[in-house]
JSON list of C-alpha atoms and ligand atoms in Angstrom, two decimals:
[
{"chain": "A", "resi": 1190, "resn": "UNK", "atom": "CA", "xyz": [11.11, -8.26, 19.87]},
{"chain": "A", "resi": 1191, "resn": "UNK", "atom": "CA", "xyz": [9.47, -11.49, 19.76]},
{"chain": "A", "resi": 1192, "resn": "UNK", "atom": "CA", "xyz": [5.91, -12.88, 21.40]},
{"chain": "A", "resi": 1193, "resn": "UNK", "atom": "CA", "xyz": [4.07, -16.33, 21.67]},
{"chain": "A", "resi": 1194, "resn": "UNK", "atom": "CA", "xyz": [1.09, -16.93, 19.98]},
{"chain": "A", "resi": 1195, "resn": "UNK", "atom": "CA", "xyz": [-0.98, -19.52, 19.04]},
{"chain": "A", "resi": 1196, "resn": "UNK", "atom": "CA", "xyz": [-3.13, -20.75, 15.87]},
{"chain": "A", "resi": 1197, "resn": "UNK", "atom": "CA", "xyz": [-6.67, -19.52, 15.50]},
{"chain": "A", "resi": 1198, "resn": "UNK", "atom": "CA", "xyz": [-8.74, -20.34, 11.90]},
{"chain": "A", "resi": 1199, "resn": "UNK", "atom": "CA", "xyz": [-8.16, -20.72, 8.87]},
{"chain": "A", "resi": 1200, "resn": "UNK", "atom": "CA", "xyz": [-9.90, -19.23, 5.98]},
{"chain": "A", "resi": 1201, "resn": "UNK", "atom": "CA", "xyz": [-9.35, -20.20, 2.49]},
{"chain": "A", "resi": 1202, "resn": "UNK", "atom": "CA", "xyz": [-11.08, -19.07, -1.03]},
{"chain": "A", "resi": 1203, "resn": "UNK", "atom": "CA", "xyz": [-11.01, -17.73, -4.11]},
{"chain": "A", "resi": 1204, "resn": "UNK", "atom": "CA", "xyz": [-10.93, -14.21, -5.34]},
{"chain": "A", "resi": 1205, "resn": "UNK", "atom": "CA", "xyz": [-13.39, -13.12, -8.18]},
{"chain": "A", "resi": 1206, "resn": "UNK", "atom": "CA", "xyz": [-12.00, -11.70, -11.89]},
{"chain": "A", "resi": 1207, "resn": "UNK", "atom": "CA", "xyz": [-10.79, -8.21, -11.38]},
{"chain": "A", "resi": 1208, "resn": "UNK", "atom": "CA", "xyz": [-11.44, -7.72, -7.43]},
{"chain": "A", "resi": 1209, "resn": "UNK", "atom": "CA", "xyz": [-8.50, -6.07, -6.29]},
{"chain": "A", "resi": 1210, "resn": "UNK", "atom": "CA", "xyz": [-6.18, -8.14, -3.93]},
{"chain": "A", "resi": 1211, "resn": "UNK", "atom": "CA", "xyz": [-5.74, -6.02, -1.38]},
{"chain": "A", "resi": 1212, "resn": "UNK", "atom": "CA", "xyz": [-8.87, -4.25, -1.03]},
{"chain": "A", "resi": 1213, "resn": "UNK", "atom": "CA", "xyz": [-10.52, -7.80, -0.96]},
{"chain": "A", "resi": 1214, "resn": "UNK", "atom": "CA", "xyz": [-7.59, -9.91, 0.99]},
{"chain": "A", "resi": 1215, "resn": "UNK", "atom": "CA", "xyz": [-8.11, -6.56, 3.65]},
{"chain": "A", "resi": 1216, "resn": "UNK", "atom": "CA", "xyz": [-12.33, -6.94, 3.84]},
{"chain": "A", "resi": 1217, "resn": "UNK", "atom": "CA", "xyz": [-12.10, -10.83, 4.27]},
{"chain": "A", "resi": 1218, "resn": "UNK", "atom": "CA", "xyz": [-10.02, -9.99, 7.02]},
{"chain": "A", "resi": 1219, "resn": "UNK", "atom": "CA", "xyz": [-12.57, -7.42, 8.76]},
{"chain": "A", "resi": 1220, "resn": "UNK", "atom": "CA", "xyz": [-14.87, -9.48, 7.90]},
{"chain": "A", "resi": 1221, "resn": "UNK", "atom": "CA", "xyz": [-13.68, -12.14, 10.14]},
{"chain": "A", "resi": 1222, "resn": "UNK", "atom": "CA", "xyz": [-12.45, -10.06, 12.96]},
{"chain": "A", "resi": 1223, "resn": "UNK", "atom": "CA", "xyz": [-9.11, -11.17, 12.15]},
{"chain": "A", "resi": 1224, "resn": "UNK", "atom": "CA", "xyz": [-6.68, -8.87, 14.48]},
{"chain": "A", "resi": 1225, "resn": "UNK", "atom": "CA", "xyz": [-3.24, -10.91, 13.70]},
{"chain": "A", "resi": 1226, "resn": "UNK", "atom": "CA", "xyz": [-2.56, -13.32, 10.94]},
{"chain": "A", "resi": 1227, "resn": "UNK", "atom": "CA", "xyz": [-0.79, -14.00, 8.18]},
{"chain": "A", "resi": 1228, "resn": "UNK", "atom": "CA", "xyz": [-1.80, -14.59, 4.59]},
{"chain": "A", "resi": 1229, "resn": "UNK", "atom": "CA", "xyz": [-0.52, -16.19, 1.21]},
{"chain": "A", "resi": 1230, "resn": "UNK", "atom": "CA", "xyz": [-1.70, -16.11, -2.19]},
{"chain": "A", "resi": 1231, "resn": "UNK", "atom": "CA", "xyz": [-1.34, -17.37, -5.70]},
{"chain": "A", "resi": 1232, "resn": "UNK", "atom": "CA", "xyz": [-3.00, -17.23, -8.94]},
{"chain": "A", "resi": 1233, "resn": "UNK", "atom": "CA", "xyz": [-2.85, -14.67, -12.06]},
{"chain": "A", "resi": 1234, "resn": "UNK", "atom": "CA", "xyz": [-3.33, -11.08, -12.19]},
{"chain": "A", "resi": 1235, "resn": "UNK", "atom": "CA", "xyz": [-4.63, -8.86, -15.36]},
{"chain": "A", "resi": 1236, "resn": "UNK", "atom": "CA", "xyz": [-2.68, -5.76, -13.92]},
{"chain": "A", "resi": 1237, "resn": "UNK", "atom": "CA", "xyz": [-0.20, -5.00, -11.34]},
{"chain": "A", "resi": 1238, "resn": "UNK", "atom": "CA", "xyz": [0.77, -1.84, -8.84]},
{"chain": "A", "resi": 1239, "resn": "UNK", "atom": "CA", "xyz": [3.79, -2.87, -6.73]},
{"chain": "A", "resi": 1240, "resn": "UNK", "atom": "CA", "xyz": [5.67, -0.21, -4.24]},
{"chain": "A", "resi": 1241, "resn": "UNK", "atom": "CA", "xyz": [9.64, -0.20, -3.49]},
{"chain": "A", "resi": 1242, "resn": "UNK", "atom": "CA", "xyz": [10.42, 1.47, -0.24]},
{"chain": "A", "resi": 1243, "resn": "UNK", "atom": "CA", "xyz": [12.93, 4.27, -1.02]},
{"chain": "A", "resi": 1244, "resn": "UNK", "atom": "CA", "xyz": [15.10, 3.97, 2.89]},
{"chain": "A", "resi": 1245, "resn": "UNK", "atom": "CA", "xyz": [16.85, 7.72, 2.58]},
{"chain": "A", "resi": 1246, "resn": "UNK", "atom": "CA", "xyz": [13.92, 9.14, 1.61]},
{"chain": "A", "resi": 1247, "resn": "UNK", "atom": "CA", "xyz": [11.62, 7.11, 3.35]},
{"chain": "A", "resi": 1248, "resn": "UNK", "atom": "CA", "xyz": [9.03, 7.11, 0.83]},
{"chain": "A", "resi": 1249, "resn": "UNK", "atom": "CA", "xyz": [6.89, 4.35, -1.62]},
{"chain": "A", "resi": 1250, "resn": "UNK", "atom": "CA", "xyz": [7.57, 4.19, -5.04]},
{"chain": "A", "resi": 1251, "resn": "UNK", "atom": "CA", "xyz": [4.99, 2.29, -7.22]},
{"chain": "A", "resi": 1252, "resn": "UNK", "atom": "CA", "xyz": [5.66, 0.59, -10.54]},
{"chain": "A", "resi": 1253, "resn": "UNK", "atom": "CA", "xyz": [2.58, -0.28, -12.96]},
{"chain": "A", "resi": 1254, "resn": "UNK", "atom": "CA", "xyz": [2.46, -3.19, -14.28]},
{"chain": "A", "resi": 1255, "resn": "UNK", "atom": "CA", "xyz": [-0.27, -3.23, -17.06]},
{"chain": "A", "resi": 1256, "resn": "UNK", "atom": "CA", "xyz": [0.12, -6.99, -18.02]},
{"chain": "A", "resi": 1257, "resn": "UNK", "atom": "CA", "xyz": [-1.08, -10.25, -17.52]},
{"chain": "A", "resi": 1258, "resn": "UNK", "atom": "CA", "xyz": [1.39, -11.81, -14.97]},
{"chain": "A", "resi": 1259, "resn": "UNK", "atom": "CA", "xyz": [1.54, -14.97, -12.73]},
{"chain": "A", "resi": 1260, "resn": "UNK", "atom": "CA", "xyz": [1.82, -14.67, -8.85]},
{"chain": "A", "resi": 1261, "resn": "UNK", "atom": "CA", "xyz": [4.48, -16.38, -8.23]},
{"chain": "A", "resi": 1262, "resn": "UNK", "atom": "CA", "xyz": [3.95, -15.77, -4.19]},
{"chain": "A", "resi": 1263, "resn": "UNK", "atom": "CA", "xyz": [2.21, -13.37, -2.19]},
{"chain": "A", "resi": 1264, "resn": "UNK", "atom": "CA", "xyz": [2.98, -13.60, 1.75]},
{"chain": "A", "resi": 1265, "resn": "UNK", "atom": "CA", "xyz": [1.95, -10.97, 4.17]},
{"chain": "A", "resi": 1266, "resn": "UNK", "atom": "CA", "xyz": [0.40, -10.44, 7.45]},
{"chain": "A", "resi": 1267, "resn": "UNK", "atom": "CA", "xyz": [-2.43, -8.68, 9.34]},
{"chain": "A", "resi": 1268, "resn": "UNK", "atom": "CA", "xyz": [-2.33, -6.77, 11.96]},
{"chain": "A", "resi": 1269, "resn": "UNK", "atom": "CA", "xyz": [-4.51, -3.61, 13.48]},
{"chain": "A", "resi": 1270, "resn": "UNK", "atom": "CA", "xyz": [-4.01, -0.18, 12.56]},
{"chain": "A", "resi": 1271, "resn": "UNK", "atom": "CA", "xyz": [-6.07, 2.10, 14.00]},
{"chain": "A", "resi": 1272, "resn": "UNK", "atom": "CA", "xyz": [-8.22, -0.27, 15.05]},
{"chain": "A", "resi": 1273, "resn": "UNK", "atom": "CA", "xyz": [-8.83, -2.18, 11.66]},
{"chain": "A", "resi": 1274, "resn": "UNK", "atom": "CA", "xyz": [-7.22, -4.93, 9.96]},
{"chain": "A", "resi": 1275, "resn": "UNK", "atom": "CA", "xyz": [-4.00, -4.25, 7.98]},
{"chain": "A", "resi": 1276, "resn": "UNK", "atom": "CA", "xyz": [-3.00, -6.33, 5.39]},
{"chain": "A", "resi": 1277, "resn": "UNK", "atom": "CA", "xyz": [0.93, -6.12, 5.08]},
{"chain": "A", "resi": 1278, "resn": "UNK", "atom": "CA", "xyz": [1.78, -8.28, 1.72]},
{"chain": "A", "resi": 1279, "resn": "UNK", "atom": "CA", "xyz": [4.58, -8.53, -1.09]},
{"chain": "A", "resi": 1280, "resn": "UNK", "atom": "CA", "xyz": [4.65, -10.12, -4.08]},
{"chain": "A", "resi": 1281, "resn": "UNK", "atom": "CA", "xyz": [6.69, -11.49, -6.81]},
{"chain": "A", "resi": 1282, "resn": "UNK", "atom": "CA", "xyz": [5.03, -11.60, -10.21]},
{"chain": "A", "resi": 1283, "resn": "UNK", "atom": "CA", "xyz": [6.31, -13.73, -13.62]},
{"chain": "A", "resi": 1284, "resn": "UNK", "atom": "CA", "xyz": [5.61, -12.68, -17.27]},
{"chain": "A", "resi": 1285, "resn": "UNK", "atom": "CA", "xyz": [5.59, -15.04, -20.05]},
{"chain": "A", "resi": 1286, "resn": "UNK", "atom": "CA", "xyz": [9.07, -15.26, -20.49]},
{"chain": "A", "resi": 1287, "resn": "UNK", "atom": "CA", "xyz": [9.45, -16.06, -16.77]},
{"chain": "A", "resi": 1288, "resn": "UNK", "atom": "CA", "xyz": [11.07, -12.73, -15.69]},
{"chain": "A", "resi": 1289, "resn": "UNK", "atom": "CA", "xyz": [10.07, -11.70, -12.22]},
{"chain": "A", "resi": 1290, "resn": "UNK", "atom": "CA", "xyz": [9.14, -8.54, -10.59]},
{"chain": "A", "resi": 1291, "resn": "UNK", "atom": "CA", "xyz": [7.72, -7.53, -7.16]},
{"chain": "A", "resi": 1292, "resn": "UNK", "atom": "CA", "xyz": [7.20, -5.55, -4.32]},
{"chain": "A", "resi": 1293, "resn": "UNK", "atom": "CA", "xyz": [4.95, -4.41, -1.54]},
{"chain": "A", "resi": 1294, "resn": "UNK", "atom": "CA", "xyz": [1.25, -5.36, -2.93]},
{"chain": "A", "resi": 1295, "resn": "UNK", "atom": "CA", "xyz": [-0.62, -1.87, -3.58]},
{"chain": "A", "resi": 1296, "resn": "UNK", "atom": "CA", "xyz": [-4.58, -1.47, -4.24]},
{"chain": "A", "resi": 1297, "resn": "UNK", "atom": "CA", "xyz": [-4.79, -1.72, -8.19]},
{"chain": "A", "resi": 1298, "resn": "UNK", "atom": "CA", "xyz": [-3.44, -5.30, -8.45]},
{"chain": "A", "resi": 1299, "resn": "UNK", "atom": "CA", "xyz": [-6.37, -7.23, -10.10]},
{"chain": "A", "resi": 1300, "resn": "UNK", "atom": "CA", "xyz": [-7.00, -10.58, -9.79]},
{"chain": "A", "resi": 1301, "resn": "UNK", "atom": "CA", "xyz": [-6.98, -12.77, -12.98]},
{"chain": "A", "resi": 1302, "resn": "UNK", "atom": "CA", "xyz": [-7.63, -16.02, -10.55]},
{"chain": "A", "resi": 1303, "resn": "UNK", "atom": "CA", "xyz": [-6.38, -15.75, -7.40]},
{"chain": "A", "resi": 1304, "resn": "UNK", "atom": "CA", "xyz": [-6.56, -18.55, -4.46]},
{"chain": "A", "resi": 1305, "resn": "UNK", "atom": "CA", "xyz": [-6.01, -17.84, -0.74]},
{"chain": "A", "resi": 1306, "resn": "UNK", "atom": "CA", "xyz": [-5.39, -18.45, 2.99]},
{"chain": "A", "resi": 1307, "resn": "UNK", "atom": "CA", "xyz": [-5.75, -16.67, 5.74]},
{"chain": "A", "resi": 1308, "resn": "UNK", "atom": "CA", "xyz": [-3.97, -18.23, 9.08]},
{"chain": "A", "resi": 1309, "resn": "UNK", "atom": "CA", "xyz": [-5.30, -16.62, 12.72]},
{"chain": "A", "resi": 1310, "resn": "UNK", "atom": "CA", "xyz": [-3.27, -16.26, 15.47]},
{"chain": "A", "resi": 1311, "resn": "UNK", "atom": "CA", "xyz": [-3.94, -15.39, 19.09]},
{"chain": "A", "resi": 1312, "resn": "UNK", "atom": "CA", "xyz": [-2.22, -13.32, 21.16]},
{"chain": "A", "resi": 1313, "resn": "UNK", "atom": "CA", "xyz": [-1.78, -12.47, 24.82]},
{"chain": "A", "resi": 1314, "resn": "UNK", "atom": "CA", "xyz": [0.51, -9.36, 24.34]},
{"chain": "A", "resi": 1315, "resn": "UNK", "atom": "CA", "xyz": [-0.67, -7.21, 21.10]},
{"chain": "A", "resi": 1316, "resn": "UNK", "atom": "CA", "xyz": [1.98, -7.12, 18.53]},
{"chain": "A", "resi": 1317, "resn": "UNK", "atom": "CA", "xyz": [3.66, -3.83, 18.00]},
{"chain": "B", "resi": 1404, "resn": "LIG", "atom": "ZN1", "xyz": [5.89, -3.75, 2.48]}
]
C-alpha cells in the first residue's frame, strides 16, 4: 500500500535536560496539529528504555539502559491513533566505547541534549 502526499512544515528545536523524548517529541506534535509526519533526532541521553518486538509472541520487550549514551539516530513517524498524534520512532544509541544498541523509542528515554525536526505531510487519502 502506498499514497501521495505532499510537504507541509517544518518544525525544528531543542529538547530540555531530562524531558523525555517521546512524551515531548509526541506533545510538539499535538501541539501543532500534526496528523502525518515524520521525525528525526539526535543528541545525548542520561538514560535509555528501548523495546524489541518479540514476532511469535507478539509482544514488547524493553531493555533499560541506565547510562549516558549518544543518539546515534532517531527516525520515526506520526500518525493518528485514536484521534491523537502517534509518534512511531527507533533508535540506535552509542556508549563510550562506541558499541551500539537500539530499538523502538519507549517513554523513559531522557534527553541529555537532544535536537529535532519534525517534517508535515498532507494527505488526500488517510494513511492506514
Ligand atoms: Zn517500533
Amino acid at each position: 500500500m502506498n499514497i501521495t502526499i505532499t510537504p507541509g512544515r517544518k518544525i525544528i528545536g531543542r529538547l530540555a535536560k531530562g524531558e523525555d523524548l517521546l512524551v515531548a517529541l509526541e506533545n510538539c506534535a499535538r501541539e501543532h496539529r500534526i496528523t502525518l509526519g515524520e521525525v528525526q533526532a539526535i543528541g545525548a541521553v542520561s538514560q535509555a528504555r528501548v523495546g524489541y518486538y518479540n514476532q511469535p509472541e507478539h509482544k514488547y520487550y524493553y531493555l533499560d539502559l541506565a547510562r549516558p549514551l549518544e543518539i546515534l539516530c532517531l527516525i520515526g513517524n506520526i500518525s493518528l491513533k485514536d484521534g491523537k498524534p502517534m509518534v512511531h520512532a527507533h533508535i540506535a544509541l552509542s556508549d563510550h566505547d562506541g558499541r551500539a544498541f537500539g530499538g523502538h523509542l519507549a517513554e523513559g528515554t531522557l534527553a541529555f541534549a537532544c535536537e529535532f525536526a519534525i517534517q508535515e505531510y498532507q494527505s488526500a487519502t488517510p494513511l492506514m
